[in-house]
Amino acid sequence: MTGCPLSGGASARRAAGSTEPLSFAQICDVMPVAAMTCDLTTFTIDYANPSSIALLHAIRDRLGIAPDAIIGTSIDVFHKDLVSQRSPLSEPGRLPHKTRLRFGDEWLDLQIHALPEPGGRVGRALLVWSTATAEVLKEQEEYRLLRMIDDMPVAVMTVDPATYRITYVNETSKRTLGQIEAHLPIKSETLLGASIDVFHRDPTHQRQLLADPANLPHHARIKIGPEVLDLQASAVHGTDGAYLGPMLTLSIVTQQVAAEARIQQLAHYDTLTGLANRSTFRGHLGSVLAREGSDLGLLFIDLDGFKIVNDSYGHLVGDALLRQVADRLRALCDLPGVMVSRLGGDEFAVMTPETELGALAAFAGRLIDALGAPYHAETTRRLEVGASIGIAVAPEHGREPEALLARADMALYSAKAAGKRTCRLFGAEMETRLHERLHLEAKLRAALCTKDGLFLFYQPITDVRTRRVTAREGLIRWHHPARGWISPAEFIPIAEESGLIRDLGAWVLRRACEDAATWTDGARVAVNVSPRQLGTGTLAPAVLEALLASGLPPDRLEIEVTESALLGDEKAGLADLRRIRDMGVRVALDDFGTGFSSLAHLRAFPFDKIKIDGSFVRDAVTRPDCAAIVGVVADLGRRLGVTTVAEGVETTAHLDLVIAEGCTEVQGYLLGRPEPRDADVATIAGLVTPATRTAL
């Protein structure tokens, strides 16, 4: 390198084999660090080592001169602001000095150090250069990332795993925690640097979780005062794989937790009486029977005369009566191992570890006496109903829940036939009822072959805003020549158990699509699907066949399914529903809130419609909790973009309430009863008598 006043004679001495110490220039020439020297009087570069020349080639387009000609050039070539650059060089006392310079897309770091002469005077400076482009880009990327996280609508924090101090808090975190800071030991603005312990009652447990990335991701809900905080922790690793610490995302879910608790209550308990509902009772019965050597007694209870009370005084009085019945049962069944449930309507069940027949009969007698005592409604009205009880015992009468339930039901039927207000133990002679069911199954099979006596009635579903009929639900009816109108509650279970439900369901689909294709108002037709039709792979072909045969557009067909239909092979059932929905057919979740309601199903499948069970609508006008449930489900539907239908709308009060709670459609006797299609009116008129009219 020429022109360097520090290097004179160096080469010659090396050639002569001199043992003198290496000069400054000799050292700088071989250093892998970009170095220059500058005269502080003239601000002229008088030395540049090879590494600095190579570095300058990276910015030659922005430099304005050839890098090899840098010696003798003013230092000003590197900086547009001459004063800014010369200032630290003019005052050696301000050295060392560090700055970062940009040359187009490249960034260089410059460190300036004083070079004192032997007498201590500083007349020169050492300029050490290094490339900073990668570092700058990384810093910019980190800055952009932090800005993105700051602007995210999710509350985010990071924690030092060594000190458990909060190292980063985005703006959303401050806003979110600001809503509940009255229940925190610190203010939201002082979170940065604070201990993460402020969020947990058991800091030791929390620290153990966050210290080890093997514990992450971790999800927890933390109670802070009356509020519930949803906290999710995930591990953040560096590019080398090292654990940098946990990142926390949090949200306030107090209202969501309350709604989930209400729906959970709805899923397991009867909303009218507070007793365990059918699904909970059935599940507990199955678990007890599954235990080795478990014996139990099962009592089926049906109220005698309840329908007369309900029809005479209305549902409000009937519901008040059912609540009093539940209270009496709850008091009498408050015994170890005893569980009482409302199965539905005026049917109740009691499971007890008692199996001695005399003790069971005495227990049933006490229940009958208690339930037969007068009731008081509206303070002045005196009501009386009775109770009939059927008893079955495990394992004598079966070890499977369905078998035991069926035999207790047979015993109840026998008690009713014996004059009511009594109890009967299941006996072999009651098996004749099974033969009756087989006989009915044969008649149903014959009806499916000939289609004689099978009818489809339609009940309108109405838009609350326009009062336009948006859909009609198809409801199957069966008239037997000898027995008259047979309730669907009687023959549908037989069809399901016998496998006839496939053919019966296919007939309903074909008839519904054919009828809907003739409707001039463009309303959709809704068809109920039995749990036995799902998960078998036969439903989608039946739907497709019905659509093709009728020419009905797929979007005018709605398939209604209850959550109980998904409890078996849920994966296969959802697959069937997806195939149907892929055709363009709408899918509705029916009877939401009556035993199996779960947010998991709403998350697992994009239902087009949620139908709120009519029992809540009837109760909602007098019970704020039922009104709240209707509102919660309506709000859930609105947030999911799903239509909500309130069933059982029988009065203007029901209608006003469901509209106020946000339901979008309604169904019930107020706006339309089930009616046959025009082609069947004359035929049905010849079948209906005053005695059978109520069966419709």
XYZ file of C-alpha atoms in Angstrom:
696
model
C 0.000 0.000 0.000
C 1.532 3.311 -1.054
C 1.254 6.754 0.378
C 1.251 5.539 3.955
C 3.547 7.614 6.173
C 3.558 4.817 8.738
C 5.023 2.183 6.427
C 8.281 3.654 5.181
C 11.083 1.074 4.745
C 9.023 -1.810 5.913
C 9.508 -3.943 2.812
C 13.225 -3.354 2.690
C 13.659 -4.371 6.294
C 11.645 -7.508 5.742
C 13.782 -8.358 2.726
C 16.970 -7.906 4.750
C 15.650 -10.275 7.388
C 15.359 -7.552 10.001
C 14.147 -8.609 13.430
C 12.709 -5.198 14.235
C 9.099 -5.173 15.565
C 6.402 -4.971 12.911
C 5.090 -1.509 12.230
C 1.479 -0.374 12.625
C 1.043 -0.425 8.861
C 2.464 -3.922 8.557
C -0.029 -5.152 11.088
C -2.953 -3.322 9.482
C -2.049 -4.652 6.014
C -2.730 -8.226 7.058
C -5.661 -7.593 9.397
C -9.059 -8.944 8.241
C -10.523 -5.694 9.555
C -11.188 -2.695 7.284
C -8.928 0.109 8.626
C -7.930 3.594 7.444
C -6.088 6.505 8.941
C -6.983 10.145 8.588
C -5.063 13.374 9.106
C -7.037 15.456 11.598
C -5.689 18.709 10.186
C -6.599 18.210 6.529
C -9.235 15.473 7.048
C -7.459 13.537 4.327
C -7.260 9.757 4.210
C -3.586 8.859 4.118
C -3.775 5.078 4.587
C -6.250 2.304 3.700
C -5.515 -1.368 4.223
C -6.538 -4.038 1.697
C -9.589 -5.066 3.747
C -10.944 -1.506 3.658
C -10.422 -1.264 -0.105
C -12.327 -4.545 -0.561
C -15.132 -3.267 1.652
C -15.385 -0.004 -0.334
C -15.923 -2.008 -3.521
C -19.295 -3.042 -2.086
C -20.400 0.613 -2.130
C -18.439 1.910 -5.120
C -21.623 2.928 -6.992
C -22.570 5.250 -4.144
C -19.014 6.351 -3.238
C -18.378 8.550 -6.252
C -14.709 7.570 -6.641
C -12.766 4.382 -7.303
C -11.986 2.547 -4.050
C -8.364 2.067 -5.096
C -7.989 5.877 -5.273
C -9.300 6.506 -1.760
C -5.895 7.520 -0.337
C -5.520 11.251 -0.540
C -9.273 11.743 -0.643
C -11.070 13.852 1.937
C -13.014 12.055 4.614
C -15.986 14.081 3.416
C -16.525 11.524 0.646
C -18.302 9.323 3.181
C -20.776 11.835 4.548
C -23.101 14.432 3.042
C -23.244 16.378 6.292
C -19.662 17.610 6.523
C -20.098 19.341 9.878
C -21.604 16.252 11.417
C -18.691 14.131 10.330
C -15.804 16.571 10.924
C -17.038 17.640 14.338
C -15.868 14.570 16.332
C -12.600 14.527 14.344
C -11.891 18.165 15.172
C -12.132 17.475 18.870
C -10.029 14.396 19.741
C -11.463 14.516 23.210
C -14.741 13.285 21.762
C -13.089 10.138 20.497
C -13.678 7.263 20.258
C -16.819 7.857 18.193
C -19.151 5.393 16.507
C -21.640 6.040 13.708
C -23.609 4.086 11.124
C -23.662 5.256 7.489
C -25.923 4.250 4.638
C -24.732 3.833 1.058
C -27.742 2.870 -1.056
C -28.813 -0.579 0.086
C -25.627 -1.104 2.096
C -24.917 -0.027 5.682
C -21.464 0.402 7.234
C -20.501 0.866 10.865
C -17.631 3.324 11.413
C -15.607 3.538 14.618
C -13.129 6.431 14.948
C -10.254 6.154 17.432
C -7.534 8.695 18.284
C -3.901 7.837 17.300
C -1.649 9.701 19.766
C 1.905 10.559 18.703
C 4.879 9.827 21.001
C 4.510 13.230 22.608
C 0.852 12.675 23.292
C -0.421 14.987 20.563
C -3.328 13.586 18.559
C -2.944 14.435 14.902
C -4.350 11.374 13.335
C -7.376 9.094 13.701
C -7.962 5.415 13.006
C -11.158 4.606 11.087
C -12.381 1.021 11.496
C -15.132 -0.065 9.122
C -17.495 -3.041 9.249
C -20.473 -4.150 7.201
C -23.752 -3.659 9.073
C -26.271 -4.394 6.324
C -27.362 -7.783 7.712
C -27.621 -6.369 11.215
C -29.672 -3.410 9.999
C -32.006 -5.665 8.029
C -32.457 -7.862 11.076
C -33.194 -4.847 13.257
C -35.656 -3.552 10.676
C -37.327 -6.945 10.503
C -37.547 -7.098 14.276
C -38.962 -3.580 14.331
C -41.569 -4.447 11.713
C -42.449 -7.598 13.637
C -42.845 -5.664 16.875
C -45.004 -3.090 15.111
C -47.158 -5.878 13.695
C -47.496 -7.493 17.120
C -48.272 -4.116 18.650
C -51.077 -3.619 16.146
C -52.462 -7.140 16.487
C -55.924 -7.442 18.069
C -54.486 -10.181 20.300
C -52.903 -9.436 23.675
C -49.267 -10.654 23.562
C -46.510 -10.698 26.191
C -43.065 -12.256 26.443
C -41.354 -13.389 29.639
C -37.718 -13.852 30.628
C -37.509 -17.538 31.671
C -34.691 -16.774 34.104
C -36.243 -13.878 36.042
C -39.930 -14.376 35.126
C -40.106 -10.682 34.347
C -42.325 -9.448 31.529
C -40.019 -8.322 28.717
C -42.542 -7.202 26.136
C -46.160 -6.024 26.258
C -48.087 -5.055 23.150
C -50.697 -2.310 23.143
C -53.595 -4.760 23.043
C -52.331 -6.304 26.291
C -52.392 -2.921 27.978
C -55.912 -2.220 26.739
C -57.157 -5.696 27.637
C -55.722 -5.757 31.132
C -56.735 -2.157 31.639
C -60.315 -3.455 31.735
C -59.587 -5.567 34.809
C -56.652 -3.724 36.392
C -58.818 -3.007 39.459
C -58.392 -6.700 40.275
C -54.638 -6.770 39.565
C -51.888 -5.713 41.994
C -50.364 -3.409 39.366
C -51.541 -1.019 36.680
C -51.567 -2.136 33.060
C -49.096 0.637 32.138
C -46.484 -0.798 34.529
C -46.597 -4.389 33.269
C -43.259 -4.136 31.461
C -40.603 -5.373 33.837
C -43.141 -6.677 36.355
C -43.189 -10.283 37.534
C -45.480 -12.702 35.751
C -46.529 -13.878 39.215
C -49.198 -11.150 39.309
C -51.474 -13.382 37.211
C -51.384 -16.542 39.308
C -52.320 -17.552 42.831
C -49.696 -20.286 42.733
C -46.586 -18.621 41.238
C -44.402 -21.683 41.878
C -46.599 -23.881 39.700
C -46.742 -21.236 36.992
C -42.968 -20.737 37.011
C -42.338 -24.468 36.676
C -44.543 -24.553 33.602
C -42.895 -21.578 31.915
C -39.325 -22.575 32.737
C -39.376 -25.759 30.675
C -40.357 -25.569 26.973
C -41.366 -29.237 27.199
C -44.432 -28.063 29.141
C -45.482 -25.768 26.317
C -47.820 -25.034 24.680
C -50.015 -24.700 27.756
C -53.562 -23.401 28.115
C -55.223 -22.271 31.314
C -58.092 -20.150 32.518
C -57.263 -18.002 35.518
C -59.774 -16.383 37.853
C -58.865 -12.776 38.685
C -61.510 -11.372 40.961
C -64.837 -11.843 39.192
C -63.116 -11.979 35.796
C -61.796 -15.000 33.908
C -58.581 -14.671 31.917
C -57.829 -17.140 29.129
C -54.044 -17.615 29.011
C -52.095 -19.530 26.380
C -48.334 -19.953 26.633
C -46.114 -21.116 23.778
C -42.339 -21.550 23.536
C -40.204 -19.093 21.531
C -36.919 -20.495 20.206
C -33.959 -18.751 18.607
C -32.516 -19.627 15.214
C -30.089 -21.933 16.988
C -32.958 -23.782 18.678
C -32.252 -22.355 22.122
C -35.277 -21.624 24.331
C -35.678 -17.846 24.527
C -38.723 -17.888 26.758
C -42.516 -18.134 26.725
C -44.869 -15.958 24.713
C -48.247 -15.422 26.331
C -51.519 -14.550 24.621
C -54.439 -13.630 26.793
C -58.045 -12.557 26.595
C -60.897 -11.829 28.971
C -63.485 -14.595 28.584
C -65.758 -13.918 31.545
C -68.911 -13.671 29.431
C -67.893 -16.616 27.262
C -67.306 -18.796 30.323
C -70.693 -17.810 31.719
C -72.360 -18.687 28.403
C -70.518 -22.011 28.236
C -71.563 -22.774 31.804
C -75.182 -22.050 30.908
C -74.998 -24.284 27.853
C -73.204 -26.966 29.897
C -76.009 -26.794 32.432
C -78.414 -27.038 29.563
C -76.625 -30.117 28.242
C -76.834 -32.099 31.484
C -79.805 -30.811 33.433
C -83.449 -30.237 32.751
C -84.001 -26.482 32.655
C -87.506 -26.686 34.085
C -86.828 -28.825 37.147
C -83.055 -28.752 37.609
C -82.967 -32.554 37.683
C -80.556 -34.590 35.593
C -81.847 -34.827 32.042
C -82.321 -37.990 29.999
C -78.819 -38.073 28.525
C -77.112 -37.571 31.872
C -79.254 -40.239 33.500
C -78.695 -42.659 30.645
C -74.935 -42.109 30.776
C -74.774 -42.618 34.548
C -76.916 -45.742 34.323
C -74.576 -47.184 31.706
C -71.469 -46.437 33.757
C -72.933 -48.044 36.891
C -74.025 -51.155 34.992
C -70.570 -51.455 33.452
C -68.976 -51.950 36.866
C -68.322 -55.542 37.819
C -70.981 -56.880 40.175
C -73.072 -53.698 40.218
C -76.688 -54.265 41.207
C -79.337 -51.578 41.080
C -83.030 -50.866 41.023
C -84.624 -48.724 38.329
C -87.971 -46.971 38.815
C -89.870 -45.415 35.915
C -92.412 -42.820 37.051
C -95.238 -41.396 34.968
C -97.750 -38.890 36.306
C -101.401 -39.877 36.089
C -103.728 -37.119 34.973
C -101.030 -34.590 34.107
C -102.264 -34.123 30.547
C -105.682 -33.102 31.841
C -104.118 -30.496 34.131
C -101.874 -29.225 31.342
C -104.710 -28.989 28.823
C -107.154 -27.470 31.303
C -104.947 -24.844 32.924
C -102.199 -24.312 30.361
C -98.473 -24.911 30.170
C -97.579 -22.391 32.860
C -99.593 -24.230 35.484
C -98.359 -27.563 34.127
C -94.750 -26.438 34.392
C -95.295 -25.191 37.950
C -96.725 -28.589 38.812
C -93.723 -30.388 37.313
C -91.366 -28.255 39.371
C -93.218 -29.218 42.556
C -93.105 -32.882 41.544
C -89.335 -32.559 41.063
C -88.962 -30.949 44.496
C -90.803 -33.847 46.158
C -88.749 -36.422 44.300
C -85.539 -34.594 45.155
C -86.429 -34.624 48.852
C -87.411 -38.308 48.917
C -84.419 -39.417 46.827
C -81.787 -37.548 48.829
C -80.088 -40.827 49.712
C -76.595 -42.241 49.052
C -76.254 -43.642 45.541
C -79.741 -42.534 44.429
C -80.162 -40.466 41.268
C -83.401 -38.892 40.043
C -84.018 -37.565 36.532
C -86.708 -35.983 34.427
C -86.734 -37.954 31.213
C -89.114 -35.598 29.485
C -92.723 -34.457 29.689
C -94.212 -35.942 32.857
C -91.844 -38.929 32.962
C -89.226 -39.302 35.683
C -86.758 -42.037 36.610
C -84.981 -43.021 39.810
C -81.892 -45.200 40.041
C -81.117 -46.722 43.446
C -78.575 -49.227 44.772
C -81.463 -50.967 46.550
C -82.419 -54.263 44.889
C -84.414 -56.083 47.583
C -87.907 -56.334 46.114
C -89.794 -55.584 49.309
C -87.693 -52.477 49.990
C -88.110 -51.312 46.376
C -91.895 -51.745 46.558
C -91.987 -49.800 49.833
C -89.854 -47.038 48.321
C -92.135 -46.876 45.270
C -95.136 -46.715 47.588
C -93.693 -43.705 49.424
C -93.071 -41.972 46.094
C -96.639 -42.643 44.940
C -98.074 -41.290 48.188
C -95.921 -38.174 48.088
C -96.617 -37.426 44.440
C -100.336 -38.038 44.908
C -100.690 -35.396 47.648
C -102.436 -32.161 46.531
C -100.454 -29.425 44.814
C -101.096 -25.708 44.912
C -100.711 -23.490 41.902
C -101.101 -19.708 41.853
C -101.639 -19.838 45.656
C -105.345 -20.690 45.419
C -105.695 -23.458 42.856
C -105.594 -27.011 44.205
C -104.355 -29.648 41.801
C -104.158 -33.397 42.078
C -102.293 -35.928 39.985
C -101.197 -39.454 40.670
C -98.156 -41.499 39.800
C -97.595 -44.939 38.324
C -94.229 -46.661 38.699
C -92.561 -49.497 36.833
C -89.643 -51.299 38.486
C -86.789 -53.298 36.970
C -83.774 -54.746 38.741
C -80.248 -55.402 37.469
C -78.883 -57.882 36.784
C -82.077 -60.011 36.924
C -83.830 -57.971 34.235
C -80.774 -57.040 32.183
C -77.265 -55.628 32.370
C -77.545 -53.354 29.351
C -79.032 -49.886 29.870
C -81.487 -50.167 26.998
C -82.728 -53.572 28.099
C -83.226 -52.418 31.671
C -84.938 -49.202 30.581
C -87.215 -51.129 28.250
C -88.267 -53.546 30.982
C -88.869 -50.772 33.491
C -91.013 -49.140 30.803
C -92.949 -52.401 30.335
C -93.532 -52.564 34.077
C -94.795 -48.961 34.001
C -97.215 -49.853 31.218
C -98.470 -52.711 33.362
C -98.960 -50.371 36.341
C -100.971 -48.021 34.132
C -103.097 -50.900 32.892
C -103.695 -51.989 36.474
C -105.531 -48.795 37.273
C -102.705 -46.304 37.825
C -101.404 -44.912 41.134
C -99.627 -48.183 41.756
C -96.327 -49.884 41.013
C -95.419 -53.068 39.201
C -92.232 -55.107 39.034
C -91.186 -56.348 35.627
C -92.224 -59.945 35.012
C -91.891 -62.465 32.240
C -95.524 -61.989 31.257
C -94.714 -58.446 30.267
C -92.632 -59.765 27.406
C -95.895 -59.938 25.516
C -95.522 -56.242 24.994
C -92.399 -56.990 23.021
C -94.506 -59.163 20.761
C -96.872 -56.274 20.287
C -93.970 -54.138 19.172
C -92.944 -56.859 16.720
C -96.504 -56.932 15.441
C -96.431 -53.165 14.961
C -93.096 -53.480 13.197
C -94.621 -55.945 10.731
C -97.511 -53.565 10.066
C -95.081 -50.698 9.492
C -93.069 -52.843 7.096
C -96.233 -53.611 5.151
C -97.213 -49.929 5.077
C -93.786 -49.067 3.640
C -94.309 -51.614 0.883
C -97.755 -50.333 -0.119
C -97.405 -46.723 1.116
C -100.958 -47.041 2.440
C -101.625 -44.914 5.497
C -98.360 -42.942 5.324
C -98.732 -39.179 5.038
C -96.503 -36.139 5.264
C -97.827 -33.052 7.049
C -96.118 -29.648 6.783
C -95.671 -26.956 9.430
C -94.487 -23.488 8.308
C -91.306 -21.771 9.491
C -91.693 -18.000 9.277
C -89.276 -15.072 9.023
C -90.006 -12.805 12.013
C -89.208 -9.646 10.085
C -91.085 -10.178 6.825
C -93.615 -12.753 8.111
C -92.855 -14.696 4.951
C -92.844 -18.514 5.093
C -89.223 -19.433 4.431
C -89.568 -23.193 4.930
C -92.004 -25.953 5.863
C -91.018 -28.883 8.044
C -92.207 -32.278 6.844
C -93.702 -34.371 9.677
C -94.546 -38.027 9.043
C -97.946 -39.421 10.092
C -99.165 -43.035 10.009
C -102.764 -44.209 10.045
C -103.317 -47.892 10.813
C -106.667 -49.382 9.695
C -107.235 -51.025 13.095
C -105.397 -48.765 15.525
C -106.040 -45.421 13.856
C -103.385 -42.714 14.007
C -100.198 -44.057 15.560
C -97.909 -41.532 17.206
C -94.481 -41.036 15.612
C -93.098 -41.372 19.147
C -94.288 -44.977 19.005
C -93.416 -46.110 15.501
C -90.213 -44.111 14.837
C -88.281 -45.956 17.602
C -89.563 -49.254 16.177
C -88.371 -48.201 12.724
C -84.965 -47.278 14.144
C -84.540 -50.498 16.079
C -85.683 -52.676 13.198
C -83.690 -50.938 10.457
C -86.845 -49.768 8.668
C -85.789 -46.175 9.256
C -83.675 -46.257 6.092
C -86.659 -47.002 3.849
C -88.963 -44.751 5.859
C -86.467 -41.886 5.678
C -85.995 -42.361 1.929
C -89.787 -42.204 1.419
C -90.028 -39.006 3.463
C -87.192 -37.419 1.445
C -88.778 -38.305 -1.894
C -92.256 -37.138 -0.889
C -90.954 -33.904 0.673
C -88.898 -33.002 -2.413
C -91.765 -33.848 -4.772
C -94.200 -31.704 -2.790
C -91.792 -28.773 -2.409
C -91.165 -28.747 -6.151
C -94.855 -27.823 -6.618
C -94.842 -24.916 -4.141
C -95.120 -21.578 -5.890
C -93.691 -19.476 -3.045
C -90.196 -20.999 -3.310
C -90.123 -22.041 0.338
C -87.616 -24.674 1.411
C -88.672 -28.043 2.802
C -87.122 -29.346 6.044
C -86.753 -33.081 6.700
C -85.747 -34.662 10.013
C -82.985 -37.262 9.949
C -82.890 -40.080 12.481
C -79.616 -40.873 14.275
C -79.782 -44.323 12.658
C -79.593 -42.733 9.194
C -76.284 -41.002 9.898
C -72.868 -42.593 9.577
C -74.012 -45.470 7.367
C -73.159 -43.886 4.018
C -76.740 -44.263 2.782
C -78.122 -40.799 3.539
C -76.264 -38.814 0.872
C -77.316 -41.167 -1.967
C -80.938 -41.008 -0.754
C -80.829 -37.206 -0.741
C -79.296 -37.089 -4.216
C -81.864 -39.534 -5.575
C -84.753 -37.487 -4.126
C -83.390 -34.241 -5.590
C -82.813 -35.728 -9.053
C -86.197 -37.430 -9.155
C -88.103 -34.306 -8.105
C -86.005 -31.666 -9.846
C -85.943 -29.643 -6.616
C -82.910 -27.299 -6.381
C -80.588 -28.492 -3.588
C -80.734 -25.159 -1.752
C -84.485 -25.653 -1.215
C -83.906 -28.766 0.915
C -82.962 -28.600 4.588
C -81.829 -31.630 6.574
C -82.539 -31.363 10.318
C -80.382 -33.390 12.699
C -80.276 -33.478 16.493
C -76.958 -33.635 18.321
C -77.932 -37.049 19.674
C -77.510 -38.281 16.106
C -73.793 -37.436 16.340
C -73.095 -39.199 19.607
C -72.378 -42.584 18.069
C -69.839 -42.490 15.268
C -69.491 -38.714 15.211
C -66.789 -38.725 12.553
C -68.875 -40.787 10.138
C -72.010 -38.760 10.915
C -70.263 -35.453 10.196
C -68.839 -36.929 6.992
C -72.393 -37.733 5.830
C -73.516 -34.182 6.631
C -70.556 -32.699 4.749
C -71.379 -34.750 1.657
C -74.950 -33.484 1.803
C -73.881 -29.881 2.325
C -71.414 -30.157 -0.585
C -74.447 -30.840 -2.793
C -75.816 -27.428 -1.800
C -78.331 -28.794 0.734
C -78.721 -26.807 3.956
C -78.175 -28.514 7.326
C -79.951 -27.474 10.544
C -79.160 -28.405 14.165
C -82.539 -29.369 15.662
C -83.770 -29.238 19.291
C -80.697 -27.290 20.405
C -80.498 -27.288 24.190
C -82.306 -30.535 24.998
C -79.594 -32.791 26.275
C -76.526 -32.892 24.056
C -75.907 -29.251 23.126
C -72.221 -28.506 22.795
C -70.170 -25.727 21.294
C -67.878 -28.442 19.986
C -70.465 -29.513 17.401
C -70.970 -25.932 16.239
C -67.227 -25.701 15.787
C -66.944 -29.082 14.054
C -69.614 -28.423 11.412
C -70.873 -25.226 9.711
C -74.597 -25.583 10.396
C -76.860 -23.248 8.435
C -79.510 -23.097 11.131
C -79.960 -23.667 14.875
C -83.447 -24.596 16.105
C -84.072 -23.695 19.752
C -86.240 -26.288 21.482
C -89.797 -25.152 22.174
C -89.574 -25.920 25.901
C -87.283 -22.919 26.360
C -89.607 -20.653 24.427
C -92.580 -21.654 26.570
C -90.598 -21.169 29.772
C -88.922 -17.959 28.642
C -91.983 -15.743 29.167
C -91.946 -16.480 32.903
C -88.368 -17.547 33.596
C -85.513 -15.096 33.058
C -82.985 -17.936 32.891
C -84.825 -19.560 29.979
C -85.126 -16.170 28.267
C -81.385 -15.737 28.778
C -80.721 -19.126 27.175
C -82.853 -18.193 24.167
C -80.922 -14.933 23.934
C -77.541 -16.648 24.288
C -78.303 -19.113 21.517
C -79.723 -16.347 19.286
C -76.592 -14.257 19.886
C -74.416 -17.297 19.213
C -76.221 -17.790 15.906
C -75.774 -14.128 14.990
C -72.050 -14.249 15.718
C -71.660 -17.439 13.687
C -73.803 -16.086 10.843
C -76.342 -18.868 11.408
C -80.149 -18.582 11.269
C -81.861 -19.246 14.622
C -85.381 -20.695 14.722
C -87.491 -20.553 17.886
C -89.757 -23.612 18.062
C -92.954 -23.909 20.079
C -94.191 -20.348 19.497
C -97.809 -20.710 20.597
C -98.746 -17.247 21.901
C -98.070 -13.639 20.992
C -96.050 -13.379 24.201
C -93.788 -16.167 22.947
C -93.442 -14.396 19.600
C -92.651 -11.008 21.126
C -90.018 -12.544 23.398
C -88.118 -14.500 20.741
C -88.099 -11.451 18.459
C -86.740 -9.324 21.301
C -84.049 -11.930 22.025
C -82.890 -11.843 18.402
C -84.270 -15.042 16.845
C -84.622 -14.736 13.074
C -87.305 -17.360 12.375
C -90.155 -18.954 14.338
C -92.205 -22.157 14.203
C -95.274 -23.050 16.218
C -99.043 -23.246 16.435
C -99.393 -19.440 16.587
C -98.279 -19.079 12.982
C -99.290 -22.451 11.600
C -100.172 -26.024 12.583
C -98.980 -29.088 10.670
C -101.253 -29.592 7.657
C -101.379 -32.310 4.983
C -100.654 -31.583 1.364
C -103.659 -30.705 -0.775
C -103.646 -34.101 -2.501
C -104.175 -35.892 0.829
C -106.793 -33.611 2.404
C -109.807 -35.588 1.179
C -108.283 -38.948 2.091
C -107.366 -37.797 5.604
C -110.755 -36.207 6.135
C -112.283 -39.640 5.708
C -109.927 -41.110 8.300
C -110.161 -38.481 11.032
C -112.799 -38.779 13.727
C -113.287 -36.610 16.813
C -111.570 -39.317 18.845
C -108.480 -39.384 16.647
C -108.231 -35.704 15.741
C -105.959 -34.879 18.698
C -103.463 -37.511 17.548
C -102.631 -35.267 14.601
